[in-house]
Amino acid sequence: MNMEARVGAVVEGGQRALNSAAAAAHGSILDAGARRFLQQQHNNSHQQHSQLGTIQQLLAGGIAGAFSKTCTAPLARLTILFQVQGMHSDVTALSKASIWREASRVMNEEGFRAFWKGNLVTIAHRLPYSSVSFYAYERYKSLLQSVLGVENHRGDGTADLAVHFIGGGMAGITAASATYPLDLVRTRLAAQRNTIYYRGILHAFHTICREEGFLGLYKGLGATLLGVGPSIAISFSVYESLRSFWLSKRPNDSTVMASLACGSLSGIASSTATFPLDLVRRRMQLEGAGGQARVYTTGLFGAFARIIQTEGLRGMYRGILPEYYKVVPGVGIVFMTYETLKMLLSSTPSNY
């Protein structure tokens, strides 16, 4: 959820920044490409909004999410491997773990392609997840603006922030619930090391349903939904605060770069605050996988207590470093890809 939350913040904030920046572009030092991009966004913003239909929005959001996840897949897999290390391993051996040592182990034992293990199901998950998230956010935002009567009161910062926060949270819950089984299968495929229990996406679905029942596909959903609110709140509040402060101190800076930088920082803040929930979610997703005995039998809060008891507070942040490393490229790639695709697709007529 974390990446989608901060991406939503960056895209929405970046879109507003691009639209407003054209008025002040003459006072900034911009390269020719950025200047043309800002001018086109300013001149065609209303036309693009009307032309960019449902299919185009879904396509742009899905491709942007999938492309970003593919680029950062090695770091994402390392994060998952670190997060689940304490489940069936000797805790005393975990102190020797490091990113370089784990990456070397993957390379030597599984091969270079193993860094993208589970990437196919990642794309299969991210295409609908990102699409539903982006599209639902726009729809929830419009609905909330209509209900609250703030369509023509853009100057009301409190109402505007509330709309973005609530809309982002509802979009995150919608997307996470709709695509959760794919996320669980992705975790199980990515967590496999030398022993291959699930041979692919379909085999994993079939095996999980046969051995654990249909509800086995939704293990850890509670931790996911519990993290939506805090993740959205932190992402949006930190992003808006940093961006406002940045532009008040350096009004001539590129608003696009300000949006990207503030989006990355808000992503780091969000990841830091919600990472323990993400770690518990991953571990609960692996409960009973491959016929192994269950580790956390007392629910979500029981899992928290057990991890802290056996691994300490530090265990709640196992794998946080590769998560940090993928924030900046992940946000930048998905933002620029989404905006570029929106521009390209806006020229394609849509009747949807």
CSV table of C-alpha atoms in Angstrom, one decimal:
chain,number,residue,atom,x,y,z
A,1,MET,CA,0.0,0.0,0.0
A,2,ASN,CA,2.8,2.4,0.8
A,3,MET,CA,4.0,3.0,-2.7
A,4,GLU,CA,0.5,3.5,-4.1
A,5,ALA,CA,-0.3,6.0,-1.4
A,6,ARG,CA,2.7,8.2,-2.0
A,7,VAL,CA,2.3,7.9,-5.8
A,8,GLY,CA,-1.3,9.1,-5.4
A,9,ALA,CA,0.0,12.1,-3.5
A,10,VAL,CA,2.8,12.8,-6.0
A,11,VAL,CA,0.6,12.5,-9.1
A,12,GLU,CA,-2.2,14.6,-7.7
A,13,GLY,CA,0.2,17.2,-6.3
A,14,GLY,CA,2.3,17.1,-9.4
A,15,GLN,CA,-0.7,17.6,-11.6
A,16,ARG,CA,-1.7,20.7,-9.7
A,17,ALA,CA,1.9,21.9,-9.8
A,18,LEU,CA,2.1,21.4,-13.6
A,19,ASN,CA,-1.1,23.3,-14.1
A,20,SER,CA,-0.2,26.2,-11.9
A,21,ALA,CA,3.5,26.4,-12.9
A,22,ALA,CA,2.8,27.6,-16.4
A,23,ALA,CA,1.7,31.0,-15.1
A,24,ALA,CA,5.1,31.4,-13.4
A,25,ALA,CA,7.2,29.5,-16.0
A,26,HIS,CA,8.7,32.7,-17.5
A,27,GLY,CA,10.4,33.4,-14.1
A,28,SER,CA,12.1,30.0,-13.9
A,29,ILE,CA,15.1,28.6,-15.6
A,30,LEU,CA,13.6,25.6,-17.4
A,31,ASP,CA,15.0,23.5,-20.2
A,32,ALA,CA,13.2,23.6,-23.5
A,33,GLY,CA,11.5,20.2,-23.0
A,34,ALA,CA,10.2,21.1,-19.6
A,35,ARG,CA,9.0,24.5,-20.8
A,36,ARG,CA,7.0,22.9,-23.7
A,37,PHE,CA,5.6,20.3,-21.3
A,38,LEU,CA,4.4,22.9,-18.8
A,39,GLN,CA,2.9,25.0,-21.6
A,40,GLN,CA,1.1,22.1,-23.1
A,41,GLN,CA,-0.2,21.1,-19.7
A,42,HIS,CA,-1.5,24.6,-19.1
A,43,ASN,CA,-3.1,25.1,-22.5
A,44,ASN,CA,-4.7,21.7,-22.7
A,45,SER,CA,-5.5,20.8,-19.1
A,46,HIS,CA,-9.2,21.1,-19.4
A,47,GLN,CA,-9.3,19.6,-22.9
A,48,GLN,CA,-7.1,16.7,-21.7
A,49,HIS,CA,-9.3,16.1,-18.7
A,50,SER,CA,-12.4,15.7,-20.9
A,51,GLN,CA,-10.6,13.6,-23.5
A,52,LEU,CA,-8.9,11.3,-21.1
A,53,GLY,CA,-11.5,8.6,-20.7
A,54,THR,CA,-11.9,5.6,-18.4
A,55,ILE,CA,-9.8,3.2,-20.6
A,56,GLN,CA,-7.0,5.7,-21.0
A,57,GLN,CA,-6.8,6.4,-17.2
A,58,LEU,CA,-6.7,2.7,-16.4
A,59,LEU,CA,-4.1,2.0,-19.0
A,60,ALA,CA,-1.8,4.9,-18.0
A,61,GLY,CA,-2.1,4.0,-14.3
A,62,GLY,CA,-1.5,0.3,-14.9
A,63,ILE,CA,1.5,0.7,-17.1
A,64,ALA,CA,3.1,3.2,-14.9
A,65,GLY,CA,2.7,1.0,-11.8
A,66,ALA,CA,3.9,-2.1,-13.6
A,67,PHE,CA,7.0,-0.4,-15.2
A,68,SER,CA,8.0,1.1,-11.9
A,69,LYS,CA,7.7,-2.2,-10.0
A,70,THR,CA,9.7,-4.0,-12.7
A,71,CYS,CA,12.5,-1.5,-12.4
A,72,THR,CA,12.7,-1.8,-8.6
A,73,ALA,CA,11.9,-5.6,-8.4
A,74,PRO,CA,15.4,-6.6,-7.1
A,75,LEU,CA,15.1,-4.3,-4.1
A,76,ALA,CA,11.5,-5.4,-3.6
A,77,ARG,CA,12.4,-9.0,-3.4
A,78,LEU,CA,15.3,-8.3,-1.0
A,79,THR,CA,12.8,-6.5,1.2
A,80,ILE,CA,10.5,-9.5,1.3
A,81,LEU,CA,13.3,-11.9,1.9
A,82,PHE,CA,14.5,-9.9,4.9
A,83,GLN,CA,10.9,-9.4,6.2
A,84,VAL,CA,10.2,-13.1,6.5
A,85,GLN,CA,13.6,-14.2,7.7
A,86,GLY,CA,12.6,-14.4,11.4
A,87,MET,CA,9.6,-16.8,10.8
A,88,HIS,CA,11.5,-20.1,10.6
A,89,SER,CA,15.1,-19.0,11.1
A,90,ASP,CA,17.3,-19.0,14.2
A,91,VAL,CA,17.1,-15.4,15.4
A,92,THR,CA,20.7,-15.3,16.5
A,93,ALA,CA,21.8,-15.9,12.9
A,94,LEU,CA,19.8,-12.9,11.6
A,95,SER,CA,22.3,-10.4,13.1
A,96,LYS,CA,24.7,-11.4,10.3
A,97,ALA,CA,22.3,-10.5,7.5
A,98,SER,CA,23.1,-7.6,5.2
A,99,ILE,CA,21.9,-6.4,1.8
A,100,TRP,CA,25.1,-7.3,0.1
A,101,ARG,CA,25.4,-10.7,1.7
A,102,GLU,CA,21.7,-11.5,0.8
A,103,ALA,CA,22.1,-10.2,-2.8
A,104,SER,CA,25.3,-12.3,-3.2
A,105,ARG,CA,23.4,-15.4,-1.9
A,106,VAL,CA,20.6,-14.9,-4.4
A,107,MET,CA,23.1,-14.4,-7.2
A,108,ASN,CA,25.2,-17.5,-6.3
A,109,GLU,CA,22.4,-19.9,-5.3
A,110,GLU,CA,19.5,-18.8,-7.5
A,111,GLY,CA,21.1,-16.9,-10.4
A,112,PHE,CA,20.7,-13.3,-11.6
A,113,ARG,CA,17.1,-13.8,-12.9
A,114,ALA,CA,16.0,-14.7,-9.4
A,115,PHE,CA,16.0,-11.0,-8.5
A,116,TRP,CA,12.9,-10.8,-10.6
A,117,LYS,CA,11.3,-14.0,-9.1
A,118,GLY,CA,7.6,-13.3,-8.8
A,119,ASN,CA,7.8,-10.3,-11.1
A,120,LEU,CA,5.3,-11.7,-13.5
A,121,VAL,CA,2.7,-11.9,-10.8
A,122,THR,CA,3.8,-8.5,-9.5
A,123,ILE,CA,2.9,-7.1,-12.9
A,124,ALA,CA,-0.3,-9.1,-12.9
A,125,HIS,CA,-1.1,-7.5,-9.5
A,126,ARG,CA,0.2,-4.0,-10.2
A,127,LEU,CA,-1.7,-3.5,-13.5
A,128,PRO,CA,-5.1,-3.8,-11.8
A,129,TYR,CA,-4.0,-2.4,-8.5
A,130,SER,CA,-2.5,0.8,-9.9
A,131,SER,CA,-5.3,1.2,-12.4
A,132,VAL,CA,-8.0,0.7,-9.8
A,133,SER,CA,-6.1,3.0,-7.4
A,134,PHE,CA,-5.6,5.9,-9.8
A,135,TYR,CA,-9.1,5.6,-11.3
A,136,ALA,CA,-10.9,5.1,-8.0
A,137,TYR,CA,-9.0,8.1,-6.5
A,138,GLU,CA,-10.2,10.4,-9.3
A,139,ARG,CA,-13.8,9.2,-9.0
A,140,TYR,CA,-13.8,9.3,-5.2
A,141,LYS,CA,-12.3,12.8,-5.3
A,142,SER,CA,-15.0,14.0,-7.7
A,143,LEU,CA,-17.8,12.4,-5.6
A,144,LEU,CA,-16.5,13.9,-2.4
A,145,GLN,CA,-16.1,17.4,-3.9
A,146,SER,CA,-19.7,17.1,-5.1
A,147,VAL,CA,-21.0,15.9,-1.7
A,148,LEU,CA,-19.0,18.5,0.3
A,149,GLY,CA,-19.8,21.3,-2.2
A,150,VAL,CA,-16.2,22.3,-2.7
A,151,GLU,CA,-16.0,22.1,-6.5
A,152,ASN,CA,-15.9,25.8,-6.9
A,153,HIS,CA,-14.1,26.6,-3.7
A,154,ARG,CA,-10.5,25.6,-4.5
A,155,GLY,CA,-9.2,28.2,-2.0
A,156,ASP,CA,-10.5,26.2,0.9
A,157,GLY,CA,-7.3,24.3,1.8
A,158,THR,CA,-8.8,22.3,4.7
A,159,ALA,CA,-11.7,21.0,2.6
A,160,ASP,CA,-9.3,20.3,-0.3
A,161,LEU,CA,-6.9,18.3,1.9
A,162,ALA,CA,-9.8,16.4,3.5
A,163,VAL,CA,-11.0,15.4,0.0
A,164,HIS,CA,-7.6,14.2,-1.0
A,165,PHE,CA,-7.1,12.3,2.2
A,166,ILE,CA,-10.5,10.5,2.3
A,167,GLY,CA,-10.4,9.9,-1.4
A,168,GLY,CA,-6.9,8.4,-1.3
A,169,GLY,CA,-7.9,6.2,1.7
A,170,MET,CA,-11.0,4.9,0.0
A,171,ALA,CA,-9.1,4.3,-3.3
A,172,GLY,CA,-6.4,2.4,-1.4
A,173,ILE,CA,-8.9,0.2,0.4
A,174,THR,CA,-10.8,-0.5,-2.8
A,175,ALA,CA,-7.6,-1.4,-4.8
A,176,ALA,CA,-6.1,-3.5,-2.0
A,177,SER,CA,-9.3,-5.5,-1.4
A,178,ALA,CA,-9.9,-6.1,-5.1
A,179,THR,CA,-6.5,-7.5,-5.9
A,180,TYR,CA,-5.3,-9.0,-2.5
A,181,PRO,CA,-5.2,-12.6,-3.6
A,182,LEU,CA,-2.6,-11.7,-6.3
A,183,ASP,CA,-0.5,-9.8,-3.7
A,184,LEU,CA,-0.5,-12.9,-1.5
A,185,VAL,CA,0.5,-15.2,-4.3
A,186,ARG,CA,3.3,-12.7,-5.3
A,187,THR,CA,4.6,-12.8,-1.7
A,188,ARG,CA,4.7,-16.5,-1.7
A,189,LEU,CA,6.5,-16.8,-5.0
A,190,ALA,CA,9.0,-14.1,-4.1
A,191,ALA,CA,9.8,-15.6,-0.7
A,192,GLN,CA,10.7,-19.0,-2.3
A,193,ARG,CA,14.4,-19.7,-2.2
A,194,ASN,CA,16.0,-22.9,-3.4
A,195,THR,CA,13.0,-25.1,-2.7
A,196,ILE,CA,10.2,-24.5,-5.2
A,197,TYR,CA,6.8,-25.3,-3.8
A,198,TYR,CA,4.7,-23.1,-6.0
A,199,ARG,CA,5.5,-23.6,-9.7
A,200,GLY,CA,3.7,-20.5,-11.0
A,201,ILE,CA,0.7,-18.2,-10.5
A,202,LEU,CA,-2.1,-20.7,-11.4
A,203,HIS,CA,-0.4,-23.6,-9.5
A,204,ALA,CA,-0.1,-21.3,-6.4
A,205,PHE,CA,-3.8,-20.3,-6.6
A,206,HIS,CA,-4.8,-24.0,-7.0
A,207,THR,CA,-2.5,-25.2,-4.2
A,208,ILE,CA,-3.5,-22.5,-1.7
A,209,CYS,CA,-7.3,-23.1,-2.3
A,210,ARG,CA,-6.8,-26.8,-2.0
A,211,GLU,CA,-4.7,-26.8,1.2
A,212,GLU,CA,-5.9,-23.7,3.0
A,213,GLY,CA,-9.3,-23.0,1.6
A,214,PHE,CA,-10.5,-19.9,-0.3
A,215,LEU,CA,-10.0,-17.7,2.7
A,216,GLY,CA,-6.4,-18.7,2.6
A,217,LEU,CA,-6.0,-16.2,-0.2
A,218,TYR,CA,-6.9,-13.3,2.2
A,219,LYS,CA,-4.4,-14.0,5.0
A,220,GLY,CA,-3.0,-10.7,6.2
A,221,LEU,CA,-5.7,-8.6,4.7
A,222,GLY,CA,-6.5,-7.0,8.1
A,223,ALA,CA,-2.9,-5.7,8.4
A,224,THR,CA,-3.2,-4.3,4.9
A,225,LEU,CA,-6.4,-2.4,5.5
A,226,LEU,CA,-5.2,-1.2,8.9
A,227,GLY,CA,-2.2,0.4,7.2
A,228,VAL,CA,-4.2,2.3,4.6
A,229,GLY,CA,-5.3,5.2,6.8
A,230,PRO,CA,-1.9,6.0,8.4
A,231,SER,CA,-0.1,5.6,5.1
A,232,ILE,CA,-2.4,7.9,3.3
A,233,ALA,CA,-2.5,10.4,6.2
A,234,ILE,CA,1.3,10.6,6.5
A,235,SER,CA,2.0,10.6,2.7
A,236,PHE,CA,-0.5,13.5,2.1
A,237,SER,CA,0.3,15.6,5.1
A,238,VAL,CA,4.1,15.3,4.8
A,239,TYR,CA,3.9,15.9,1.0
A,240,GLU,CA,1.6,18.9,1.2
A,241,SER,CA,3.6,20.5,4.1
A,242,LEU,CA,7.0,20.0,2.5
A,243,ARG,CA,5.8,21.2,-0.9
A,244,SER,CA,4.2,24.3,0.5
A,245,PHE,CA,7.3,25.1,2.5
A,246,TRP,CA,9.6,24.4,-0.5
A,247,LEU,CA,7.7,26.7,-2.9
A,248,SER,CA,7.3,29.5,-0.3
A,249,LYS,CA,11.1,29.5,0.2
A,250,ARG,CA,12.1,28.9,-3.4
A,251,PRO,CA,9.2,30.0,-5.6
A,252,ASN,CA,11.4,30.0,-8.8
A,253,ASP,CA,12.3,26.3,-8.5
A,254,SER,CA,10.8,23.8,-10.9
A,255,THR,CA,7.5,22.7,-9.4
A,256,VAL,CA,7.8,19.3,-11.0
A,257,MET,CA,11.1,18.7,-9.2
A,258,ALA,CA,9.6,20.0,-6.0
A,259,SER,CA,6.8,17.6,-6.3
A,260,LEU,CA,9.1,14.6,-7.0
A,261,ALA,CA,11.4,15.5,-4.1
A,262,CYS,CA,8.7,16.0,-1.6
A,263,GLY,CA,6.9,12.9,-2.8
A,264,SER,CA,10.0,10.8,-2.2
A,265,LEU,CA,10.5,12.3,1.3
A,266,SER,CA,6.9,11.7,2.1
A,267,GLY,CA,7.3,8.1,0.9
A,268,ILE,CA,10.2,7.6,3.3
A,269,ALA,CA,8.2,9.0,6.2
A,270,SER,CA,5.3,6.8,5.3
A,271,SER,CA,7.4,3.7,4.9
A,272,THR,CA,9.1,4.3,8.3
A,273,ALA,CA,5.8,4.7,10.1
A,274,THR,CA,3.9,1.8,8.5
A,275,PHE,CA,6.7,-0.7,7.8
A,276,PRO,CA,5.9,-2.8,10.9
A,277,LEU,CA,2.4,-3.4,9.6
A,278,ASP,CA,3.8,-4.3,6.2
A,279,LEU,CA,6.2,-6.8,7.8
A,280,VAL,CA,3.4,-8.5,9.8
A,281,ARG,CA,1.3,-8.6,6.6
A,282,ARG,CA,4.0,-10.4,4.7
A,283,ARG,CA,4.5,-12.9,7.5
A,284,MET,CA,0.8,-13.6,7.8
A,285,GLN,CA,0.6,-14.1,4.1
A,286,LEU,CA,3.2,-16.9,4.5
A,287,GLU,CA,1.3,-18.6,7.3
A,288,GLY,CA,1.0,-22.3,6.5
A,289,ALA,CA,2.7,-21.9,3.1
A,290,GLY,CA,4.3,-25.1,1.7
A,291,GLY,CA,2.8,-27.2,4.5
A,292,GLN,CA,4.8,-25.5,7.2
A,293,ALA,CA,3.4,-25.1,10.7
A,294,ARG,CA,1.7,-21.9,11.6
A,295,VAL,CA,3.8,-19.5,13.6
A,296,TYR,CA,1.4,-16.7,14.5
A,297,THR,CA,-1.8,-18.3,15.8
A,298,THR,CA,-3.1,-15.4,17.9
A,299,GLY,CA,-4.1,-12.9,15.2
A,300,LEU,CA,-2.6,-9.6,14.1
A,301,PHE,CA,-1.8,-8.1,17.5
A,302,GLY,CA,-0.5,-11.5,18.7
A,303,ALA,CA,1.9,-11.5,15.7
A,304,PHE,CA,3.2,-8.1,16.7
A,305,ALA,CA,3.8,-9.2,20.3
A,306,ARG,CA,5.5,-12.4,19.3
A,307,ILE,CA,7.9,-10.6,16.9
A,308,ILE,CA,8.8,-8.0,19.5
A,309,GLN,CA,9.3,-10.7,22.1
A,310,THR,CA,11.5,-13.0,19.9
A,311,GLU,CA,13.3,-10.4,17.7
A,312,GLY,CA,13.0,-7.1,19.6
A,313,LEU,CA,11.8,-3.8,18.2
A,314,ARG,CA,14.5,-3.9,15.6
A,315,GLY,CA,12.8,-7.0,14.1
A,316,MET,CA,9.8,-4.9,13.2
A,317,TYR,CA,12.1,-3.0,10.7
A,318,ARG,CA,13.8,-6.0,9.2
A,319,GLY,CA,14.3,-5.1,5.5
A,320,ILE,CA,13.7,-1.3,5.8
A,321,LEU,CA,16.9,-0.3,4.0
A,322,PRO,CA,16.1,-1.8,0.5
A,323,GLU,CA,12.6,-0.4,1.0
A,324,TYR,CA,14.2,3.1,1.4
A,325,TYR,CA,16.4,2.6,-1.6
A,326,LYS,CA,13.5,1.9,-3.9
A,327,VAL,CA,11.4,4.9,-2.9
A,328,VAL,CA,13.1,7.6,-4.9
A,329,PRO,CA,13.4,5.7,-8.2
A,330,GLY,CA,10.0,4.1,-7.7
A,331,VAL,CA,8.2,7.4,-7.2
A,332,GLY,CA,10.1,9.2,-10.0
A,333,ILE,CA,9.5,6.4,-12.6
A,334,VAL,CA,5.8,6.0,-11.9
A,335,PHE,CA,5.1,9.7,-11.8
A,336,MET,CA,6.9,10.5,-15.0
A,337,THR,CA,5.5,7.5,-16.8
A,338,TYR,CA,2.0,8.2,-15.7
A,339,GLU,CA,2.2,11.9,-16.8
A,340,THR,CA,3.8,11.0,-20.1
A,341,LEU,CA,1.2,8.4,-20.9
A,342,LYS,CA,-1.6,10.8,-19.9
A,343,MET,CA,-0.3,13.3,-22.4
A,344,LEU,CA,0.0,10.8,-25.2
A,345,LEU,CA,-3.3,9.1,-24.5
A,346,SER,CA,-5.2,12.4,-24.2
A,347,SER,CA,-5.0,12.9,-28.0
A,348,THR,CA,-6.8,9.6,-28.5
A,349,PRO,CA,-10.6,10.0,-28.6
A,350,SER,CA,-12.5,8.0,-26.1
A,351,ASN,CA,-16.2,7.2,-25.9
A,352,TYR,CA,-16.0,5.4,-22.6
